Amino acid sequence: MVNENPQDLPHPPWPETGQSLTALIDAQREVARLSAREQLFNALLVSVNAVLWAFDWETRRVLYVSPAYERLFGRSAGLLLADVQQWRDSVYPDDLEHAERSLAQVLEKGAVEDREYRIVTADGQVRWLRDKCFLNRLAEPGQPVMVVGIAEDITDRKRLETELQHLATTDALTRSSNRRHFFECASREFQQARQQGSSLAFLLLDIDNFKRINDSYGHQLGDLVLQQLAECGRAALRRADLFGRIGGEEFAAVFPGCTPQMARHVAERLQREIQHLRFNHQGQTFGITVSQGLTLLSADDECLDALYSRADAAMYEAKRQGKNRIICG
């Protein structure tokens, strides 16, 4: 028998070991590639002013939330993934029912794209979100029902809408309702009063001798008179009443659900508030008065114009009788 030195024997090819090493290297490269892609994906999502999320409907668990969640909500994404109650706690209380109901509608419709609600961030800011939700159509039968969505921060848009609405409905000088908005609201109150058989009062008032004020003291002081009168209107009228500037020095008010006695009382209170106003021009102090026409809804009134016409006639009758008075028509 020949004794052979093991070192002299030919080396086996060890194909299995070589393949395992190659597979390990490939796997490590794939992990690194996926990690890099995930980091790039998250970096891109951080700059997006929206939150991507995925929700398991059956287990009521948040499966994924993008990095923007912590920036918009000011709350920990880890806590949200552990307990969906974190989301419920962040929704503005008045909007919670709508937010949850609209989320449930995704199961019926397959998608809900007009879901808007407010949240309260960790530092107390109120922000508006528009949350588009979709069912995961790629899930195979028997797979958990998953809802995915993208929540966009629309706070700036909502703020702009509010400002535009304010500009469209408000008299710029007096901050009261402008003529168009006042009569739109007054018409709705008229229709509601007719349908419910409730009472309604309509008031017109005009500043006495306003042209003389502008001619004697200038338009700047005339503007101040209009502004102060509008403040009197906001102070004297009830919370549910409407008040607006419908002409140069003419204002109008509507008193929903107001008895004749109460309507007269509110008009008199407004009269007193206005009489207490004082204005100063180069050491000269003066006050103002108004003439008011007041009327009530009757069974024969078919439109708001009927009340407006009677109140207008009553107001000019107050002018003819010496001004600074209330005439009911």
Short mmCIF file of C-alpha atoms in Angstrom, two decimals:
data_model
loop_
_atom_site.label_atom_id
_atom_site.label_comp_id
_atom_site.label_asym_id
_atom_site.label_seq_id
_atom_site.Cartn_x
_atom_site.Cartn_y
_atom_site.Cartn_z
CA MET A 1 0.00 0.00 0.00
CA VAL A 2 1.30 3.33 -0.93
CA ASN A 3 1.07 6.00 1.75
CA GLU A 4 -0.09 9.18 0.13
CA ASN A 5 0.32 12.59 1.65
CA PRO A 6 -3.09 14.27 1.74
CA GLN A 7 -1.49 17.48 0.60
CA ASP A 8 -0.38 15.70 -2.55
CA LEU A 9 -3.91 14.65 -3.43
CA PRO A 10 -5.71 16.76 -6.08
CA HIS A 11 -8.11 19.37 -4.67
CA PRO A 12 -11.81 18.69 -5.33
CA PRO A 13 -13.64 21.38 -7.30
CA TRP A 14 -15.95 22.25 -4.32
CA PRO A 15 -18.69 23.48 -6.60
CA GLU A 16 -21.31 23.66 -3.83
CA THR A 17 -19.13 25.89 -1.67
CA GLY A 18 -18.38 28.21 -4.56
CA GLN A 19 -22.03 28.51 -5.51
CA SER A 20 -22.99 29.25 -1.91
CA LEU A 21 -20.44 32.02 -1.69
CA THR A 22 -21.62 33.55 -4.96
CA ALA A 23 -25.25 33.37 -3.85
CA LEU A 24 -24.35 35.01 -0.54
CA ILE A 25 -22.53 37.84 -2.32
CA ASP A 26 -25.46 38.29 -4.71
CA ALA A 27 -27.91 38.36 -1.82
CA GLN A 28 -25.83 40.96 -0.01
CA ARG A 29 -25.71 43.06 -3.15
CA GLU A 30 -29.49 42.76 -3.57
CA VAL A 31 -30.07 43.77 0.06
CA ALA A 32 -27.79 46.77 -0.42
CA ARG A 33 -29.56 47.66 -3.67
CA LEU A 34 -33.00 47.42 -2.05
CA SER A 35 -31.79 49.40 0.97
CA ALA A 36 -30.47 52.13 -1.29
CA ARG A 37 -33.75 52.20 -3.24
CA GLU A 38 -35.71 52.39 0.01
CA GLN A 39 -33.55 55.25 1.23
CA LEU A 40 -34.02 57.06 -2.08
CA PHE A 41 -37.76 56.39 -2.00
CA ASN A 42 -38.08 57.74 1.56
CA ALA A 43 -35.90 60.75 0.72
CA LEU A 44 -38.22 61.59 -2.18
CA LEU A 45 -41.34 61.14 -0.04
CA VAL A 46 -39.99 63.40 2.72
CA SER A 47 -40.06 66.32 0.30
CA VAL A 48 -43.65 65.59 -0.76
CA ASN A 49 -46.28 67.52 1.19
CA ALA A 50 -48.43 64.38 1.51
CA VAL A 51 -48.55 61.18 3.53
CA LEU A 52 -48.73 57.77 1.85
CA TRP A 53 -50.26 55.07 3.99
CA ALA A 54 -51.59 51.49 3.93
CA PHE A 55 -54.20 50.08 6.30
CA ASP A 56 -55.26 46.48 6.96
CA TRP A 57 -59.04 46.72 7.24
CA GLU A 58 -59.51 43.37 9.01
CA THR A 59 -56.89 43.79 11.72
CA ARG A 60 -57.32 47.59 11.95
CA ARG A 61 -53.57 48.05 11.73
CA VAL A 62 -51.56 50.65 9.86
CA LEU A 63 -49.13 48.68 7.71
CA TYR A 64 -47.13 51.57 6.31
CA VAL A 65 -46.88 55.33 6.64
CA SER A 66 -44.44 57.53 4.72
CA PRO A 67 -41.89 59.83 6.41
CA ALA A 68 -44.02 62.96 5.82
CA TYR A 69 -46.41 61.75 8.54
CA GLU A 70 -44.11 62.86 11.34
CA ARG A 71 -43.60 66.27 9.69
CA LEU A 72 -47.29 66.97 9.04
CA PHE A 73 -48.76 65.44 12.18
CA GLY A 74 -45.82 66.10 14.49
CA ARG A 75 -46.29 62.61 15.92
CA SER A 76 -44.28 59.39 15.95
CA ALA A 77 -44.83 57.05 13.01
CA GLY A 78 -43.79 54.15 15.23
CA LEU A 79 -46.64 54.83 17.64
CA LEU A 80 -49.09 54.97 14.74
CA LEU A 81 -47.90 51.63 13.39
CA ALA A 82 -48.37 50.15 16.85
CA ASP A 83 -51.84 51.62 17.48
CA VAL A 84 -54.23 53.25 14.99
CA GLN A 85 -55.80 55.12 17.92
CA GLN A 86 -52.93 57.58 17.44
CA TRP A 87 -54.57 58.67 14.18
CA ARG A 88 -58.02 58.99 15.76
CA ASP A 89 -56.57 61.14 18.53
CA SER A 90 -55.06 63.53 15.98
CA VAL A 91 -58.30 64.15 14.02
CA TYR A 92 -60.17 67.35 14.88
CA PRO A 93 -63.04 66.22 17.17
CA ASP A 94 -65.80 67.73 14.99
CA ASP A 95 -64.44 65.90 11.93
CA LEU A 96 -63.81 62.46 13.41
CA GLU A 97 -67.19 60.95 12.52
CA HIS A 98 -66.91 62.16 8.92
CA ALA A 99 -63.32 60.92 8.60
CA GLU A 100 -64.20 57.43 9.83
CA ARG A 101 -67.45 57.19 7.84
CA SER A 102 -65.79 58.26 4.60
CA LEU A 103 -63.02 55.72 5.15
CA ALA A 104 -65.61 52.96 5.47
CA GLN A 105 -67.18 54.06 2.17
CA VAL A 106 -64.05 52.85 0.37
CA LEU A 107 -65.30 49.27 0.82
CA GLU A 108 -68.52 50.13 -1.05
CA LYS A 109 -67.17 52.46 -3.72
CA GLY A 110 -63.64 51.16 -4.18
CA ALA A 111 -62.29 54.69 -3.86
CA VAL A 112 -63.06 57.95 -2.07
CA GLU A 113 -61.32 61.02 -3.47
CA ASP A 114 -63.15 63.89 -1.73
CA ARG A 115 -62.37 63.06 1.88
CA GLU A 116 -61.38 66.28 3.65
CA TYR A 117 -60.93 66.72 7.37
CA ARG A 118 -58.89 68.63 9.91
CA ILE A 119 -56.17 67.37 12.21
CA VAL A 120 -54.58 68.84 15.31
CA THR A 121 -50.81 68.53 15.26
CA ALA A 122 -48.77 67.73 18.34
CA ASP A 123 -48.02 71.44 18.87
CA GLY A 124 -51.70 72.41 18.61
CA GLN A 125 -51.90 73.63 15.00
CA VAL A 126 -55.08 72.88 13.05
CA ARG A 127 -54.37 71.66 9.52
CA TRP A 128 -56.61 70.53 6.66
CA LEU A 129 -56.00 67.23 4.83
CA ARG A 130 -57.45 65.85 1.65
CA ASP A 131 -57.18 62.08 1.92
CA LYS A 132 -57.69 59.98 -1.23
CA CYS A 133 -58.35 56.32 -0.38
CA PHE A 134 -58.40 53.25 -2.61
CA LEU A 135 -58.92 49.51 -2.18
CA ASN A 136 -55.89 47.43 -3.10
CA ARG A 137 -57.09 45.92 -6.40
CA LEU A 138 -53.97 43.73 -6.71
CA ALA A 139 -54.78 41.62 -3.66
CA GLU A 140 -55.60 37.99 -4.50
CA PRO A 141 -58.79 36.30 -3.25
CA GLY A 142 -58.47 35.36 0.39
CA GLN A 143 -55.83 38.00 1.02
CA PRO A 144 -56.49 40.65 3.73
CA VAL A 145 -58.45 43.69 2.59
CA MET A 146 -56.00 46.56 2.38
CA VAL A 147 -56.84 50.24 1.92
CA VAL A 148 -54.13 52.52 0.60
CA GLY A 149 -54.22 56.29 0.46
CA ILE A 150 -52.44 59.58 0.10
CA ALA A 151 -53.19 62.43 2.51
CA GLU A 152 -52.34 65.85 1.10
CA ASP A 153 -51.91 68.98 3.22
CA ILE A 154 -54.40 71.53 1.82
CA THR A 155 -54.23 74.04 4.67
CA ASP A 156 -52.95 76.86 2.46
CA ARG A 157 -55.63 76.18 -0.15
CA LYS A 158 -58.36 76.22 2.48
CA ARG A 159 -57.03 79.47 3.87
CA LEU A 160 -57.07 81.01 0.39
CA GLU A 161 -60.62 79.76 -0.21
CA THR A 162 -61.72 81.35 3.05
CA GLU A 163 -60.09 84.65 2.13
CA LEU A 164 -61.68 84.64 -1.32
CA GLN A 165 -65.06 83.79 0.17
CA HIS A 166 -64.66 86.64 2.62
CA LEU A 167 -63.78 89.06 -0.17
CA ALA A 168 -66.75 87.91 -2.24
CA THR A 169 -69.30 88.27 0.56
CA THR A 170 -68.03 91.16 2.68
CA ASP A 171 -68.18 94.91 2.23
CA ALA A 172 -64.53 95.94 2.31
CA LEU A 173 -65.12 99.21 4.18
CA THR A 174 -67.49 98.13 6.96
CA ARG A 175 -66.73 94.38 7.16
CA SER A 176 -70.48 93.75 6.99
CA SER A 177 -72.17 91.54 4.41
CA ASN A 178 -72.20 93.15 0.99
CA ARG A 179 -75.45 93.66 -0.90
CA ARG A 180 -75.34 90.45 -2.94
CA HIS A 181 -74.46 88.21 -0.01
CA PHE A 182 -76.97 89.88 2.29
CA PHE A 183 -79.87 89.34 -0.09
CA GLU A 184 -78.81 85.75 -0.80
CA CYS A 185 -78.88 84.96 2.92
CA ALA A 186 -82.06 86.98 3.47
CA SER A 187 -83.82 85.06 0.67
CA ARG A 188 -82.92 81.75 2.32
CA GLU A 189 -84.29 82.99 5.63
CA PHE A 190 -87.46 84.13 3.87
CA GLN A 191 -88.00 80.72 2.24
CA GLN A 192 -87.36 78.92 5.51
CA ALA A 193 -89.78 81.16 7.38
CA ARG A 194 -92.46 80.52 4.73
CA GLN A 195 -91.96 76.76 4.87
CA GLN A 196 -91.97 76.57 8.66
CA GLY A 197 -94.62 79.21 9.23
CA SER A 198 -92.27 81.16 11.48
CA SER A 199 -91.97 84.93 11.90
CA LEU A 200 -89.48 87.18 10.11
CA ALA A 201 -88.73 90.91 10.31
CA PHE A 202 -86.98 93.10 7.74
CA LEU A 203 -85.29 96.40 8.63
CA LEU A 204 -83.86 99.17 6.47
CA LEU A 205 -81.93 102.13 7.82
CA ASP A 206 -80.33 105.17 6.23
CA ILE A 207 -77.95 107.70 7.79
CA ASP A 208 -79.60 111.10 8.03
CA ASN A 209 -77.85 113.95 6.20
CA PHE A 210 -74.90 111.78 5.24
CA LYS A 211 -74.05 113.94 2.21
CA ARG A 212 -73.65 116.91 4.52
CA ILE A 213 -71.18 114.91 6.62
CA ASN A 214 -69.06 114.11 3.56
CA ASP A 215 -69.23 117.70 2.30
CA SER A 216 -68.44 119.27 5.68
CA TYR A 217 -65.86 116.87 7.12
CA GLY A 218 -64.55 114.93 4.13
CA HIS A 219 -65.01 111.41 2.82
CA GLN A 220 -62.42 109.95 5.17
CA LEU A 221 -64.53 110.88 8.18
CA GLY A 222 -67.61 109.76 6.28
CA ASP A 223 -66.01 106.33 5.92
CA LEU A 224 -65.38 106.27 9.67
CA VAL A 225 -69.07 107.01 10.28
CA LEU A 226 -70.03 104.02 8.13
CA GLN A 227 -67.56 101.76 9.94
CA GLN A 228 -68.77 102.81 13.39
CA LEU A 229 -72.40 102.32 12.40
CA ALA A 230 -71.59 98.80 11.24
CA GLU A 231 -69.98 98.15 14.65
CA CYS A 232 -73.24 99.28 16.27
CA GLY A 233 -75.11 96.79 14.11
CA ARG A 234 -72.88 93.92 15.19
CA ALA A 235 -73.28 94.93 18.84
CA ALA A 236 -77.03 95.55 18.90
CA LEU A 237 -78.37 92.69 16.78
CA ARG A 238 -78.91 89.15 17.96
CA ARG A 239 -76.50 86.37 16.99
CA ALA A 240 -78.86 84.83 14.40
CA ASP A 241 -79.73 88.16 12.75
CA LEU A 242 -78.39 89.24 9.37
CA PHE A 243 -76.84 92.66 8.83
CA GLY A 244 -75.32 94.20 5.74
CA ARG A 245 -74.49 97.33 3.82
CA ILE A 246 -76.69 97.45 0.72
CA GLY A 247 -75.96 100.97 -0.53
CA GLY A 248 -73.79 104.01 0.06
CA GLU A 249 -75.17 104.93 3.51
CA GLU A 250 -77.97 102.36 3.59
CA PHE A 251 -77.93 99.22 5.71
CA ALA A 252 -80.40 96.35 6.12
CA ALA A 253 -81.11 93.66 8.68
CA VAL A 254 -83.23 90.52 8.86
CA PHE A 255 -84.49 89.12 12.18
CA PRO A 256 -85.43 85.41 11.84
CA GLY A 257 -88.01 84.01 14.31
CA CYS A 258 -88.60 87.46 15.76
CA THR A 259 -91.92 88.63 17.21
CA PRO A 260 -93.14 92.15 16.38
CA GLN A 261 -92.32 93.31 19.91
CA MET A 262 -88.81 91.86 19.79
CA ALA A 263 -88.17 93.29 16.31
CA ARG A 264 -89.13 96.74 17.54
CA HIS A 265 -86.96 96.29 20.62
CA VAL A 266 -83.90 95.36 18.50
CA ALA A 267 -84.46 98.33 16.18
CA GLU A 268 -84.71 100.69 19.17
CA ARG A 269 -81.56 99.25 20.70
CA LEU A 270 -79.73 99.83 17.42
CA GLN A 271 -81.10 103.39 17.32
CA ARG A 272 -79.72 104.11 20.80
CA GLU A 273 -76.31 102.62 19.98
CA ILE A 274 -76.02 104.86 16.95
CA GLN A 275 -77.15 107.95 18.85
CA HIS A 276 -74.31 107.41 21.34
CA LEU A 277 -71.66 107.65 18.61
CA ARG A 278 -69.45 110.72 18.64
CA PHE A 279 -67.02 111.95 15.98
CA ASN A 280 -64.40 114.67 16.12
CA HIS A 281 -63.15 116.92 13.31
CA GLN A 282 -60.66 119.68 14.07
CA GLY A 283 -62.00 120.09 17.58
CA GLN A 284 -65.64 119.95 16.50
CA THR A 285 -67.68 117.04 17.86
CA PHE A 286 -70.82 115.76 16.22
CA GLY A 287 -73.15 112.73 16.28
CA ILE A 288 -75.37 111.02 13.73
CA THR A 289 -78.95 109.75 13.52
CA VAL A 290 -80.66 107.21 11.27
CA SER A 291 -84.13 106.71 9.86
CA GLN A 292 -85.43 103.15 10.01
CA GLY A 293 -88.21 101.28 8.24
CA LEU A 294 -89.38 98.03 9.82
CA THR A 295 -91.79 95.44 8.45
CA LEU A 296 -92.90 91.88 9.25
CA LEU A 297 -93.56 88.83 7.10
CA SER A 298 -97.23 88.40 6.21
CA ALA A 299 -99.13 85.47 4.73
CA ASP A 300 -99.49 87.32 1.41
CA ASP A 301 -95.75 87.83 0.88
CA GLU A 302 -94.58 85.65 -1.99
CA CYS A 303 -90.98 86.86 -2.13
CA LEU A 304 -88.46 88.89 -0.15
CA ASP A 305 -89.00 91.87 -2.45
CA ALA A 306 -92.39 92.44 -0.82
CA LEU A 307 -90.77 92.99 2.58
CA TYR A 308 -87.99 95.08 1.07
CA SER A 309 -90.52 97.34 -0.66
CA ARG A 310 -92.55 97.91 2.52
CA ALA A 311 -89.45 98.55 4.64
CA ASP A 312 -88.15 100.99 2.04
CA ALA A 313 -91.45 102.92 2.00
CA ALA A 314 -91.50 102.98 5.82
CA MET A 315 -87.92 104.27 5.95
CA TYR A 316 -88.69 107.17 3.62
CA GLU A 317 -91.79 107.93 5.66
CA ALA A 318 -89.48 108.24 8.67
CA LYS A 319 -87.44 110.74 6.64
CA ARG A 320 -90.56 112.75 5.84
CA GLN A 321 -91.68 112.79 9.46
CA GLY A 322 -88.43 114.44 10.60
CA LYS A 323 -85.83 111.66 10.53
CA ASN A 324 -84.20 109.93 13.54
CA ARG A 325 -87.16 107.58 14.06
CA ILE A 326 -88.49 104.08 13.36
CA ILE A 327 -91.60 103.60 11.22
CA CYS A 328 -93.29 100.20 10.91
CA GLY A 329 -94.82 99.41 7.55
#
